[in-house]
Coordinates of C-alpha atoms in Angstrom, one line a residue:
X276 CA -34.3 42.3 164.7
X277 CA -34.1 38.9 163.3
X278 CA -33.6 38.2 158.9
X279 CA -35.0 35.7 157.5
X280 CA -32.6 33.3 155.2
X281 CA -34.6 35.0 152.1
X282 CA -33.8 38.8 153.4
X283 CA -30.2 37.6 153.7
X284 CA -29.8 36.8 149.8
X285 CA -31.4 38.8 148.8
X286 CA -28.5 41.6 151.4
X287 CA -26.2 39.8 150.0
X288 CA -27.0 38.0 147.0
X289 CA -24.2 35.5 145.6
X290 CA -23.6 33.9 148.6
X291 CA -22.9 31.6 149.9
X292 CA -19.4 31.7 148.0
X293 CA -17.7 28.7 147.4
X294 CA -14.6 27.6 149.3
X295 CA -11.8 28.1 148.2
X296 CA -9.9 26.6 145.0
X297 CA -6.9 26.0 147.8
X298 CA -4.6 22.8 148.1
X299 CA -5.7 20.3 151.4
X300 CA -2.7 19.5 152.1
X301 CA -1.7 21.4 154.7
X302 CA 2.4 21.9 153.6
X303 CA 1.3 23.2 150.7
X304 CA -1.1 25.7 151.6
X305 CA 1.7 26.8 152.8
X306 CA 4.2 27.5 149.9
X307 CA 4.2 30.9 147.5
X308 CA 5.6 30.6 144.5
X309 CA 3.8 32.4 141.9
X310 CA 2.9 34.8 144.3
X311 CA 4.9 38.3 145.0
X312 CA 5.2 40.0 148.1
X313 CA 5.9 43.4 149.2
X314 CA 6.8 44.5 153.1
X315 CA 8.0 47.5 154.0
X316 CA 10.8 48.2 156.9
X317 CA 12.3 45.3 155.3
X318 CA 15.8 45.8 156.1
X319 CA 16.4 44.0 159.5
X320 CA 13.6 43.2 162.2
X321 CA 10.1 42.9 161.9
X322 CA 10.2 43.2 158.4
X323 CA 13.4 41.0 157.8
X324 CA 11.6 39.2 159.4
X325 CA 8.9 38.9 157.2
X326 CA 10.4 39.1 154.1
X327 CA 13.0 35.8 154.6
X328 CA 9.8 34.3 155.7
X329 CA 8.6 34.6 152.5
X330 CA 11.5 34.1 150.8
X331 CA 12.2 30.3 152.1
X332 CA 8.1 29.8 150.7
X333 CA 9.1 30.4 147.3
X334 CA 7.3 33.9 146.7
X335 CA 9.2 36.6 144.5
X336 CA 9.5 39.6 147.1
X337 CA 9.8 43.9 146.8
X338 CA 12.5 44.6 150.0
X339 CA 11.1 48.6 150.9
X340 CA 13.3 50.3 153.3
X341 CA 14.3 54.2 153.7
X342 CA 17.3 55.2 155.8
X343 CA 19.2 51.3 156.0
X344 CA 20.4 50.2 152.8
X345 CA 20.7 46.4 154.5
X346 CA 18.3 45.4 152.5
X347 CA 20.0 45.8 149.3
X348 CA 22.0 43.1 151.2
X349 CA 19.4 41.9 151.5
X350 CA 18.0 41.3 148.6
X351 CA 20.7 39.5 147.1
X352 CA 21.4 36.9 149.4
X353 CA 17.4 36.0 149.3
X354 CA 17.6 35.0 145.0
X355 CA 20.8 33.8 145.5
X356 CA 20.3 31.6 148.6
X357 CA 16.6 30.9 147.4
X358 CA 15.9 30.7 143.0
X359 CA 13.3 33.5 143.2
X360 CA 13.3 37.3 142.1
X361 CA 13.8 39.9 145.0
X362 CA 14.7 43.8 144.6
X363 CA 15.3 46.4 147.0
X364 CA 13.2 49.8 146.4
X365 CA 14.4 52.9 148.9
X366 CA 10.7 54.8 150.0
X367 CA 9.8 57.2 152.9
X368 CA 6.2 56.0 153.2
X369 CA 5.5 59.3 154.9
X370 CA 5.8 60.7 151.4
X371 CA 2.4 59.4 149.9
X372 CA 3.9 60.7 146.3
X373 CA 6.7 57.7 146.6
X374 CA 5.0 55.1 148.1
X375 CA 2.3 55.6 145.0
X376 CA 4.6 56.1 142.6
X377 CA 7.5 52.9 143.5
X378 CA 4.0 50.6 144.7
X379 CA 3.2 50.6 141.1
X380 CA 6.7 50.0 140.2
X381 CA 6.9 47.2 142.3
X382 CA 3.5 46.4 140.4
X383 CA 5.0 46.9 136.3
X384 CA 8.3 44.9 138.1
X385 CA 6.9 42.6 139.1
X386 CA 3.9 42.0 137.0
X387 CA 1.7 41.8 140.0
X388 CA 1.5 42.2 143.7
X389 CA -0.1 39.3 146.0
X390 CA 0.8 40.0 150.0
X391 CA 1.9 43.4 151.0
X392 CA 3.4 43.6 155.0
X393 CA 3.1 47.1 155.8
X394 CA 5.4 46.5 159.4
X395 CA 7.3 50.3 158.7
X396 CA 7.0 52.0 161.9
X397 CA 9.1 54.0 164.6
X398 CA 8.9 55.1 168.5
X399 CA 9.7 58.3 170.3
X400 CA 9.8 57.0 173.8
X401 CA 8.9 60.4 176.1
X402 CA 6.3 61.4 178.4
X403 CA 4.1 63.5 175.9
X404 CA 4.5 66.6 178.2
X405 CA 8.5 66.6 176.8
X406 CA 8.0 65.7 173.7
X407 CA 7.7 68.2 171.5
X408 CA 5.0 68.8 168.8
X409 CA 7.5 67.6 165.5
X410 CA 7.9 64.8 167.6
X411 CA 5.1 63.5 167.6
X412 CA 3.9 64.4 164.0
X413 CA 7.4 62.1 163.2
X414 CA 5.5 59.3 164.6
X415 CA 2.2 60.2 163.5
X416 CA 3.6 60.0 159.5
X417 CA 5.3 57.2 159.8
X418 CA 2.1 54.8 162.2
X419 CA -0.4 56.4 160.6
X420 CA 0.0 58.2 157.4
X421 CA 2.8 55.9 156.4
X422 CA 0.6 53.0 157.0
X423 CA -2.7 54.4 155.4
X424 CA -0.9 55.1 152.3
X425 CA 0.7 52.1 151.5
X426 CA -2.7 50.7 152.1
X427 CA -5.0 52.8 149.6
X428 CA -2.5 52.4 146.9
X429 CA -1.8 48.9 146.4
X430 CA -5.2 48.1 147.2
X431 CA -6.3 49.9 143.9
X432 CA -3.7 47.5 142.5
X433 CA -5.9 44.4 145.6
X434 CA -8.7 45.6 143.5
X435 CA -8.1 46.0 140.0
X436 CA -5.8 42.1 139.8
X437 CA -8.6 38.8 139.0
X438 CA -7.5 37.3 142.8
X439 CA -7.5 39.7 144.0
X440 CA -4.2 40.7 147.5
X441 CA -3.3 40.4 151.5
X442 CA -3.2 43.4 153.8
X443 CA -1.5 42.7 156.6
X444 CA -0.5 45.5 159.0
X445 CA 2.1 45.2 161.3
X446 CA 0.6 46.8 164.6
X447 CA 1.6 46.3 168.6
X448 CA 0.2 45.0 172.2
X449 CA 0.6 48.6 172.6
X450 CA -2.2 49.8 170.8
X451 CA -4.2 47.1 172.8
X452 CA -3.0 47.7 176.7
X453 CA -1.4 51.1 178.8
X454 CA 0.9 49.1 180.9
X455 CA 4.3 49.0 178.4
X456 CA 6.8 49.2 180.7
X457 CA 7.9 52.9 178.8
X458 CA 7.1 56.1 178.1
X459 CA 5.5 56.2 174.6
X460 CA 1.7 57.4 174.9
X461 CA 1.5 59.0 171.2
X462 CA 3.7 55.6 169.5
X463 CA 0.5 53.4 171.3
X464 CA -1.9 55.4 170.6
X465 CA -0.9 55.6 166.4
X466 CA -0.7 51.2 167.5
X467 CA -4.6 51.4 168.6
X468 CA -5.1 53.6 164.9
X469 CA -4.1 51.2 162.7
X470 CA -5.5 48.0 163.6
X471 CA -8.6 49.4 164.0
X472 CA -8.3 50.9 160.5
X473 CA -7.0 47.6 159.0
X474 CA -10.6 45.7 161.0
X475 CA -12.2 48.7 158.9
X476 CA -10.5 47.5 156.3
X477 CA -11.2 44.0 155.7
X478 CA -15.1 44.8 155.5
X479 CA -14.2 47.5 153.0
X480 CA -12.5 44.9 151.2
X481 CA -13.9 42.1 151.7
X482 CA -15.0 41.6 147.7
X483 CA -11.3 41.8 146.8
X484 CA -8.6 41.5 149.3
X485 CA -7.5 39.4 152.9
X486 CA -7.2 42.4 155.3
X487 CA -5.0 41.3 158.9
X488 CA -3.1 42.1 161.7
X489 CA 0.1 41.0 164.0
X490 CA 0.5 42.8 166.9
X491 CA 4.1 42.0 168.4
X492 CA 5.2 42.1 172.2
X493 CA 8.9 42.6 172.9
X494 CA 11.4 41.0 170.0
X495 CA 15.0 41.4 170.3
X496 CA 15.6 44.1 167.6
X497 CA 16.5 47.9 167.0
X498 CA 13.2 48.2 168.3
X499 CA 12.7 45.8 171.2
X500 CA 12.2 47.3 174.7
X501 CA 15.2 49.3 175.5
X502 CA 17.7 49.4 178.7
X503 CA 15.3 50.5 180.9
X504 CA 12.8 48.7 180.5
X505 CA 13.9 44.6 179.7
X506 CA 14.0 44.0 183.3
X507 CA 10.2 44.6 183.1
X508 CA 9.7 43.5 179.8
X509 CA 11.3 40.1 181.2
X510 CA 8.9 39.8 184.1
X511 CA 5.3 40.5 182.8
X512 CA 6.2 38.1 179.5
X513 CA 5.1 34.8 180.5
X514 CA 7.4 33.3 179.0
X515 CA 9.6 35.7 180.4
X516 CA 11.8 36.7 177.1
X517 CA 11.7 38.7 174.1
X518 CA 11.1 36.9 170.8
X519 CA 13.8 36.3 168.5
X520 CA 13.1 37.6 164.8
X521 CA 11.9 34.0 163.9
X522 CA 9.8 33.3 165.4
X523 CA 7.7 35.2 164.1
X524 CA 8.5 34.8 160.9
X525 CA 5.1 31.5 160.6
X526 CA 2.7 34.2 161.7
X527 CA 3.5 36.3 158.2
X528 CA 3.6 33.3 156.7
X529 CA 0.7 31.6 157.9
X530 CA -1.6 36.0 156.9
X531 CA -0.3 35.4 153.5
X532 CA -0.4 31.6 152.3
X533 CA -3.6 29.1 151.2
X534 CA -3.0 28.3 155.4
X535 CA -5.4 31.9 156.3
X536 CA -7.7 31.5 153.8
X537 CA -10.9 32.2 156.5
X538 CA -9.1 33.5 158.4
X539 CA -9.8 38.4 157.7
X540 CA -10.0 41.0 160.3
X541 CA -8.5 38.8 162.8
X542 CA -5.7 41.2 165.1
X543 CA -3.1 38.2 165.9
X544 CA -1.2 38.9 169.1
X545 CA 2.2 37.6 170.1
X546 CA 3.8 38.9 172.9
X547 CA 4.5 35.9 174.9
X548 CA 2.0 36.0 177.0
X549 CA 3.0 39.4 177.9
X550 CA -1.2 40.9 177.7
X551 CA -2.1 38.4 180.4
X552 CA -0.7 39.8 183.2

């Protein structure tokens, strides 16, 4: 049944909302001076690329890491190169209390949080019949629970801020298709979960934050295609190669900046055309 203009106005008072007071110059829209960005799994790989993108655009950046202490050196280098504030924080995203206290500490140290990239993840590439239940639970604890914990606690901060916030979830094309050339059914399922979770949050948080999902294909990182899958990845990707991490920086910057103020609930695939096959 269709609704009249009057019915719509009654259902959502205060609409239509005004256009955002953001720059009209497109290059200015991408600048992040004065913003605070937080990235999990930021020591290297896609998370490291996202952190670099935000630093290069002028944001202050918090690098969250667990096992790779290279994040500390990365923080020092970014701060020196770009003249911004950068700090590294060690946290296990599968530990809810650790996530809560770390996000609270970041907000205290930086004064606010504008952009949060829930990027930390892991994969155990084994068929389900060969995988132990502990291995299954470990992947869920990082890829699913970790994203939920981060969203819950940064969402509370976003809601309390006058300008809201911006959550970006790193998922995967594995959450969309089944012809990935590796045995990783549990990993695929976790990425499908966080993709739909992010879309649901975009509706739930519509009054105070934007939420979007990045779904990468194979990138040349430690979590990229292994030796047994590499040739298949080359064959199926239309561009015939893996992606370089520098090629995803622009997408993280777009979603974190004023260039994307009309983008929420989107799941953006960046895979060299892999899902076309």
